[in-house]
Amino acid sequence: MTIPTDIANTIVDPTAYADGDRVDRAFAQLRREAPLEMAQPDGFDPFWVVTRHADILEVERQNALFHNGDRATVVTTIEADKKVREMMGGSPHLVRSLVQMDNPDHFAYRKITQGALLPQNLRALEARIREIARGFIDRMAEHGDRCDFARDVAFLYPLHVIMEVLGVPEADEPRMLKLTQELFGNADPELNRAGKSMTDVDEGIASLQSVVMDFMMYFNAITEDRRAKPREDLASLIANGKIDGEPMGHLEAMSYYIIAATAGHDTTSSTTAGALWALAENPDQFARVKADPSLIPGLVEESIRWVTPVKHFMRTATADAELAGRKIAKGDWMMLSYPSGNRDEAVFEDPFTFRADRTPNKHVAFGYGAHVCLGQHLARMEMRVLWEELLARLDKVELDGTPTRMVANFVCGPKSVPIRFKMH
Ligand code: HEM
């Protein structure tokens, strides 16, 4: 059996993710009727859709059997894949970051920044992050009683934090935000570089490629600067990082910056915007976390589960394998659906209800295993600090219009969250 074409088309359709319900319904049906099955949406090669929490963990745990880099890491049409391979000398990837690597490279490259992002090393940053959070909350108060929480706060605060950690000057933040939105929002006519619906494959790939080139040009200059004058920032670690005693390759270094400068804020911004949206719709939850700040770490976890800003990653089987009783063949492509894993009824009670006090909350939004999100501790810390500061001042919040989501099927979340609020 293969997944019915309408469902297969839905789970790769950027507009279904913008709709929210449409994609949730498709995955709920798959979990019930075909939890691990082959899909072949129009224009795509077939791939397994891994919808259950347990199966996602099982694939991620076996990183030698299920590779990241052998085929595209993000679901891609046959035509787009062909185009990228033509441009990249046979490689299915436009960049070569940790996400596209497997061992031994993955381990060696990950080691370069891993230490800096561990909780014990991030602790020294907490006071500064709190100061940044307070600055954004003051700016929110200056809006009076209405703002677009996504655009006015949630997109800007994690951006500022990661750019400071990375070492990008504040003046360049609007450029980094625009490039990130153009990259992840390539299917969104309001966000992509062309400013229109992207139906032509050549145009779509050219647009992505030009965004990647702009990032590379920018970070090339940063590399030269940090090689000459290293500082205490992530950019210096990348610029001076060595693999087997040699400086890392140019494509690898550029890709390292790009993933930190994009995944390092867009995900956290989406989660923060989605959390306030959920609190505005659930005044009982808002009242509870406001009255009891010890619930804030739970609010953070639940908002990460709720939004799940990374919608999928692909894996490729390196050998014939068995998963949940199904035979996976060497070379098979597999979609790990994080939003589906995070709504899995077998793991989460009332998965479609937002509960700040959900315990346990073993979501898979950060992935799992060797590739588990490198920035998870930073993301958690900056969101906890923001809520500690914001909930202390925010007395009332409600939606002031209908929020919207980005049109995308990879990394995405709310685009606009208009609110009316009272602060002191
Ligand atoms: C990888 C989610 C924030 C940097 C990942 C993966 C997911 C993810 C699902 C893939 C994991 C896997 O394949 O198992 C998220 C979410 C975030 C977030 C939900 C916020 C709520 C951040 C931040 C940074 C970051 C703040 C900044 C440093 C990375 C990097 C990788 C990664 C470098 C690649 C790791 C590897 O392949 O070894 N993230 N992320 N992420 N994330 Fe995050």
XYZ file of C-alpha atoms and ligand atoms in Angstrom:
467
model
C 0.000 0.000 0.000
C 1.126 3.549 -0.619
C -0.296 6.690 0.935
C -3.237 8.143 -1.079
C -1.974 10.862 -3.432
C -4.091 13.635 -1.897
C -2.532 12.998 1.534
C 0.935 12.605 -0.006
C 0.486 15.964 -1.749
C -0.749 17.602 1.460
C 2.277 16.648 3.558
C 4.670 18.407 1.143
C 2.358 21.337 0.385
C 3.687 24.620 1.873
C 0.142 26.038 1.999
C -1.030 23.086 4.116
C 1.532 24.051 6.781
C 0.339 27.662 6.561
C -3.180 26.374 7.195
C -2.127 24.299 10.223
C -5.273 22.176 10.535
C -4.957 20.705 7.064
C -1.550 19.223 7.718
C -2.457 18.129 11.261
C -5.484 16.247 9.902
C -3.377 14.517 7.237
C -0.801 13.326 9.762
C -3.481 12.260 12.270
C -5.016 10.086 9.546
C -1.621 8.613 8.699
C -0.860 7.794 12.350
C -4.194 5.953 12.537
C -4.172 4.187 9.173
C -0.659 4.132 7.728
C 1.905 5.200 10.344
C 4.939 4.033 8.360
C 4.209 3.970 4.663
C 5.544 5.068 1.293
C 4.271 8.325 -0.211
C 4.799 9.647 -3.706
C 3.477 13.186 -4.071
C 3.199 14.504 -7.649
C 6.664 15.347 -8.953
C 8.564 13.667 -6.111
C 10.498 10.422 -5.762
C 8.800 8.034 -3.338
C 9.758 8.219 0.340
C 8.720 6.637 3.627
C 6.717 8.882 5.922
C 7.702 8.269 9.537
C 4.812 9.639 11.587
C 5.121 7.952 14.985
C 7.202 9.348 17.834
C 8.827 5.967 18.571
C 9.783 5.347 14.929
C 11.314 8.816 14.584
C 13.522 8.149 17.628
C 14.453 4.728 16.256
C 15.627 6.187 12.925
C 17.499 9.078 14.570
C 19.217 6.736 17.052
C 20.799 4.741 14.216
C 22.777 7.414 12.443
C 25.060 4.949 10.618
C 22.091 3.054 9.172
C 20.079 6.174 8.327
C 22.266 8.866 6.801
C 21.634 12.573 6.481
C 23.783 13.473 3.497
C 23.293 10.710 0.914
C 20.235 12.393 -0.602
C 18.548 15.774 -0.102
C 17.977 16.492 3.611
C 14.778 18.424 2.846
C 11.984 16.978 0.713
C 12.696 18.115 -2.871
C 10.991 17.539 -6.223
C 12.735 15.369 -8.815
C 13.246 18.409 -11.028
C 14.675 20.606 -8.270
C 16.961 17.794 -7.122
C 18.277 17.382 -10.668
C 18.901 21.104 -10.943
C 20.812 21.270 -7.641
C 22.972 18.272 -8.630
C 23.800 19.937 -11.946
C 24.848 23.096 -10.153
C 26.749 21.391 -7.334
C 28.825 18.861 -9.262
C 26.562 15.925 -8.440
C 25.853 16.794 -4.787
C 22.174 17.081 -3.805
C 23.013 19.934 -1.376
C 23.429 23.682 -1.901
C 25.328 23.903 1.393
C 27.355 21.473 3.504
C 26.521 22.143 7.152
C 26.298 19.658 10.041
C 22.852 18.731 8.760
C 24.225 17.406 5.450
C 27.138 15.530 7.086
C 27.575 12.023 8.391
C 30.435 10.514 10.352
C 33.356 10.867 10.512
C 32.943 14.494 9.298
C 29.814 15.195 11.312
C 31.445 14.406 14.644
C 34.603 16.384 13.835
C 32.700 19.489 12.675
C 30.140 19.384 15.475
C 32.911 19.290 18.111
C 34.082 22.748 17.013
C 31.082 24.610 18.456
C 29.419 22.015 20.680
C 31.237 23.026 23.889
C 30.293 26.701 23.547
C 26.600 25.798 23.371
C 26.502 23.516 26.426
C 24.428 24.719 29.408
C 27.461 25.196 31.690
C 29.054 27.571 29.160
C 25.832 29.371 28.318
C 25.229 30.246 31.965
C 27.671 33.132 31.681
C 25.417 34.653 28.996
C 22.194 34.608 30.983
C 22.534 38.074 32.527
C 23.211 39.628 29.107
C 20.322 37.731 27.518
C 18.035 39.021 30.289
C 19.137 42.554 29.537
C 18.342 42.020 25.832
C 14.919 40.550 26.725
C 14.116 43.553 28.943
C 15.030 45.905 26.098
C 12.538 44.225 23.760
C 9.832 44.204 26.444
C 10.344 47.936 26.988
C 9.938 48.425 23.244
C 6.765 46.349 23.305
C 5.403 48.595 26.077
C 6.163 51.619 23.885
C 3.703 50.256 21.300
C 0.895 51.120 23.752
C -1.792 48.465 23.897
C -1.462 46.821 20.478
C 1.335 45.232 18.478
C 2.132 42.403 16.134
C 3.938 40.191 18.620
C 5.571 38.139 15.847
C 7.039 41.076 13.934
C 7.643 43.484 16.803
C 9.108 41.102 19.395
C 9.384 37.413 18.489
C 11.317 37.846 15.223
C 13.741 40.352 16.697
C 14.734 39.072 20.129
C 16.178 35.629 19.189
C 17.773 37.302 16.158
C 19.612 39.731 18.408
C 20.691 36.965 20.808
C 22.152 34.643 18.142
C 23.838 37.497 16.266
C 25.540 38.587 19.470
C 26.621 34.987 20.180
C 27.812 34.601 16.605
C 29.496 38.017 16.531
C 27.453 39.761 13.819
C 27.122 43.539 14.424
C 23.668 44.851 15.327
C 23.552 47.045 12.206
C 23.525 43.900 10.040
C 20.621 42.200 11.846
C 17.893 43.435 9.438
C 19.909 41.967 6.568
C 20.292 38.623 8.376
C 16.546 38.556 9.129
C 15.650 39.293 5.516
C 18.027 36.653 4.138
C 16.712 34.056 6.610
C 13.102 34.799 5.688
C 13.968 34.619 1.996
C 15.662 31.244 2.547
C 13.004 29.504 4.666
C 10.163 31.437 3.024
C 11.153 30.629 -0.560
C 7.661 29.240 -1.197
C 5.962 32.258 0.413
C 5.206 35.064 -2.066
C 5.259 37.595 0.787
C 8.712 36.547 1.932
C 10.718 35.170 -0.974
C 13.185 37.161 -3.017
C 11.059 37.207 -6.164
C 8.021 38.504 -4.269
C 5.659 36.107 -6.062
C 4.442 32.506 -6.159
C 7.335 30.268 -7.092
C 5.981 27.788 -9.633
C 9.002 27.562 -11.917
C 11.705 25.182 -10.629
C 14.613 27.054 -12.203
C 13.377 30.279 -10.691
C 12.906 28.674 -7.261
C 16.406 27.193 -7.168
C 18.002 30.352 -8.583
C 16.297 32.346 -5.861
C 17.581 30.015 -3.121
C 21.042 30.005 -4.639
C 21.240 33.803 -4.743
C 20.251 34.004 -1.057
C 22.943 31.438 -0.173
C 25.518 33.424 -2.194
C 24.638 36.627 -0.328
C 25.078 34.859 3.001
C 28.424 33.493 1.813
C 29.696 36.856 0.675
C 28.796 38.312 4.037
C 30.400 35.547 6.073
C 33.498 35.456 3.908
C 34.391 38.904 5.209
C 33.661 37.785 8.807
C 35.977 34.783 8.374
C 38.853 36.948 7.230
C 38.309 39.323 10.115
C 38.174 36.557 12.759
C 41.226 34.774 11.348
C 43.177 38.017 11.689
C 41.646 39.044 15.034
C 39.897 36.205 16.898
C 37.300 37.235 19.491
C 35.148 35.477 22.066
C 32.391 34.565 19.615
C 31.063 31.633 17.617
C 32.312 33.164 14.347
C 35.897 32.981 15.673
C 35.433 29.292 16.580
C 34.215 28.563 13.054
C 36.827 30.732 11.303
C 39.671 29.114 13.227
C 38.220 25.603 13.627
C 40.498 22.791 12.476
C 39.589 19.368 11.110
C 42.448 16.875 11.409
C 44.781 19.803 11.976
C 43.682 21.629 8.790
C 41.373 24.677 8.498
C 37.859 23.574 7.552
C 36.824 23.781 3.889
C 35.328 27.015 2.565
C 31.899 25.559 1.737
C 31.786 23.873 5.155
C 32.739 27.069 7.021
C 30.205 29.170 5.078
C 27.508 26.571 5.672
C 28.326 26.484 9.392
C 27.704 30.241 9.673
C 24.546 29.997 7.590
C 22.949 27.319 9.749
C 23.782 29.210 12.953
C 22.568 32.510 11.460
C 19.257 31.037 10.247
C 18.243 28.025 12.394
C 19.633 29.976 15.331
C 16.745 32.446 15.401
C 13.895 31.567 13.002
C 12.981 28.430 14.984
C 13.036 30.214 18.331
C 11.137 33.191 16.920
C 8.387 30.929 15.569
C 8.146 29.147 18.907
C 7.958 32.405 20.858
C 5.299 33.854 18.541
C 3.305 30.601 18.666
C 3.507 30.524 22.467
C 1.958 33.968 22.822
C -0.712 33.057 20.272
C -1.536 29.972 22.382
C -1.578 31.976 25.630
C -3.856 34.598 24.100
C -6.269 31.847 23.064
C -6.039 30.078 26.439
C -6.514 32.714 29.162
C -6.596 29.988 31.848
C -3.064 28.905 30.845
C -1.920 32.522 30.760
C -3.297 33.096 34.281
C -1.652 29.920 35.600
C 1.864 30.612 34.324
C 1.609 34.235 35.335
C 0.624 33.242 38.870
C 3.279 30.521 39.121
C 6.600 31.285 37.360
C 7.850 27.794 38.248
C 5.661 26.684 35.315
C 7.746 28.713 32.835
C 10.172 25.898 31.839
C 7.057 23.773 31.176
C 5.546 26.580 29.104
C 8.747 26.681 27.045
C 8.709 22.905 26.417
C 5.022 22.911 25.547
C 5.419 25.808 23.139
C 8.288 24.010 21.378
C 6.066 20.917 21.073
C 3.076 23.020 20.061
C 4.806 24.956 17.274
C 7.414 22.366 16.195
C 9.068 24.882 13.869
C 11.190 22.292 12.036
C 8.615 20.313 10.072
C 10.828 17.501 8.831
C 14.246 16.220 7.942
C 14.980 13.451 5.469
C 17.170 10.399 6.018
C 18.468 7.773 3.571
C 18.917 4.077 4.449
C 22.526 2.954 3.967
C 21.546 -0.746 4.014
C 18.437 -2.909 3.956
C 16.747 -2.514 7.326
C 13.616 -3.276 9.296
C 11.639 -0.600 11.070
C 8.426 -1.306 12.993
C 8.012 -4.535 11.027
C 8.433 -2.858 7.628
C 11.247 -3.629 5.202
C 13.247 -0.545 4.291
C 15.560 -1.004 1.294
C 19.066 0.391 0.963
C 18.816 3.846 -0.648
C 15.216 4.477 0.521
C 14.448 8.079 1.407
C 12.576 8.774 4.659
C 10.715 11.800 5.964
C 10.848 12.268 9.748
C 7.729 14.273 10.537
C 8.405 16.115 13.792
C 4.920 17.748 14.009
C 3.383 14.306 13.662
C 5.655 12.792 16.331
C 4.687 15.670 18.603
C 0.952 14.994 18.198
C 1.319 11.221 18.593
C -1.643 10.084 20.707
C 0.435 7.144 21.992
C 2.816 9.530 23.754
C 0.851 12.722 24.460
C -2.494 12.876 26.222
C -4.792 15.328 24.409
C -2.023 16.208 21.937
C -4.082 18.979 20.353
C -4.470 20.802 23.684
C -1.908 23.383 24.798
C -0.924 22.632 28.413
C 1.893 24.567 30.011
C 2.094 21.985 32.817
C 2.368 18.940 30.545
C 4.686 16.437 32.249
C 6.436 14.518 30.972
C 6.828 16.362 27.677
C 9.247 14.289 25.660
C 8.708 16.056 22.351
C 10.959 15.431 19.339
C 11.009 19.053 18.123
C 14.807 19.212 18.602
C 15.325 15.852 16.895
C 17.323 13.157 18.660
C 20.637 11.307 18.536
C 23.858 12.470 16.882
C 22.222 15.389 15.045
C 20.050 16.568 17.941
C 19.726 20.361 17.823
C 23.003 21.990 18.753
C 21.242 25.151 19.912
C 18.598 23.519 22.123
C 20.035 24.819 25.421
C 20.396 28.349 24.070
C 16.856 28.248 22.644
C 15.407 27.047 25.956
C 17.343 29.581 27.979
C 16.416 32.595 25.880
C 12.734 31.658 25.852
C 12.672 31.012 29.617
C 14.286 34.397 30.268
C 11.854 36.192 27.936
C 8.809 34.656 29.647
C 10.190 35.373 33.130
C 10.545 39.028 32.210
C 7.421 39.388 30.057
C 4.933 37.565 32.285
C 6.037 39.705 35.231
C 4.815 42.784 33.339
C 2.036 41.548 31.064
C -1.376 41.764 32.779
C -3.686 40.883 29.929
C -3.389 39.674 26.352
C -5.850 38.785 23.618
C -5.762 38.338 19.873
C -6.465 41.475 17.878
C -7.219 39.859 14.528
C -6.353 36.536 12.943
C -2.738 35.343 13.156
C -1.161 33.966 9.974
C 1.536 31.368 9.291
C 4.349 31.201 6.753
C 3.877 29.260 3.529
C 6.671 26.665 3.821
C 7.141 22.943 4.421
C 10.523 22.871 6.177
C 11.213 25.534 8.835
C 8.207 27.733 9.563
C 5.721 29.087 12.045
C 3.589 32.162 12.662
C 4.100 35.134 10.374
C 1.887 37.586 12.180
C 0.319 37.506 15.688
C -1.673 40.722 16.227
C -2.440 41.281 19.909
C -4.112 43.743 22.251
C -2.482 43.825 25.691
C -2.086 45.557 29.038
C 1.339 45.933 30.596
C 2.752 47.698 33.625
C 19.538 20.907 14.281
C 15.172 22.217 15.907
C 17.072 26.301 17.757
C 21.287 25.252 15.648
C 18.207 20.915 14.586
C 17.295 19.841 14.264
C 16.072 20.207 14.704
C 16.205 21.510 15.321
C 14.792 19.404 14.579
C 17.653 18.524 13.556
C 17.918 17.472 14.605
C 18.069 16.068 14.083
O 18.374 15.862 12.886
O 17.918 15.146 14.901
C 15.320 23.431 16.569
C 14.265 24.097 17.305
C 14.801 25.242 17.829
C 16.185 25.297 17.415
C 12.851 23.552 17.468
C 14.172 26.313 18.680
C 13.028 26.211 19.302
C 18.391 26.360 17.382
C 19.302 27.399 17.770
C 20.485 27.123 17.154
C 20.309 25.878 16.400
C 19.008 28.570 18.704
C 21.706 27.978 17.278
C 22.860 27.670 17.580
C 21.169 23.980 15.109
C 22.258 23.288 14.421
C 21.745 22.034 14.027
C 20.366 21.987 14.482
C 23.656 23.817 14.168
C 22.459 20.919 13.254
C 22.931 19.857 14.228
C 23.531 18.631 13.564
O 23.128 18.249 12.451
O 24.438 18.054 14.190
N 17.531 21.920 15.241
N 16.449 24.184 16.645
N 19.021 25.451 16.570
N 20.056 23.161 15.144
Fe 18.301 23.638 15.979
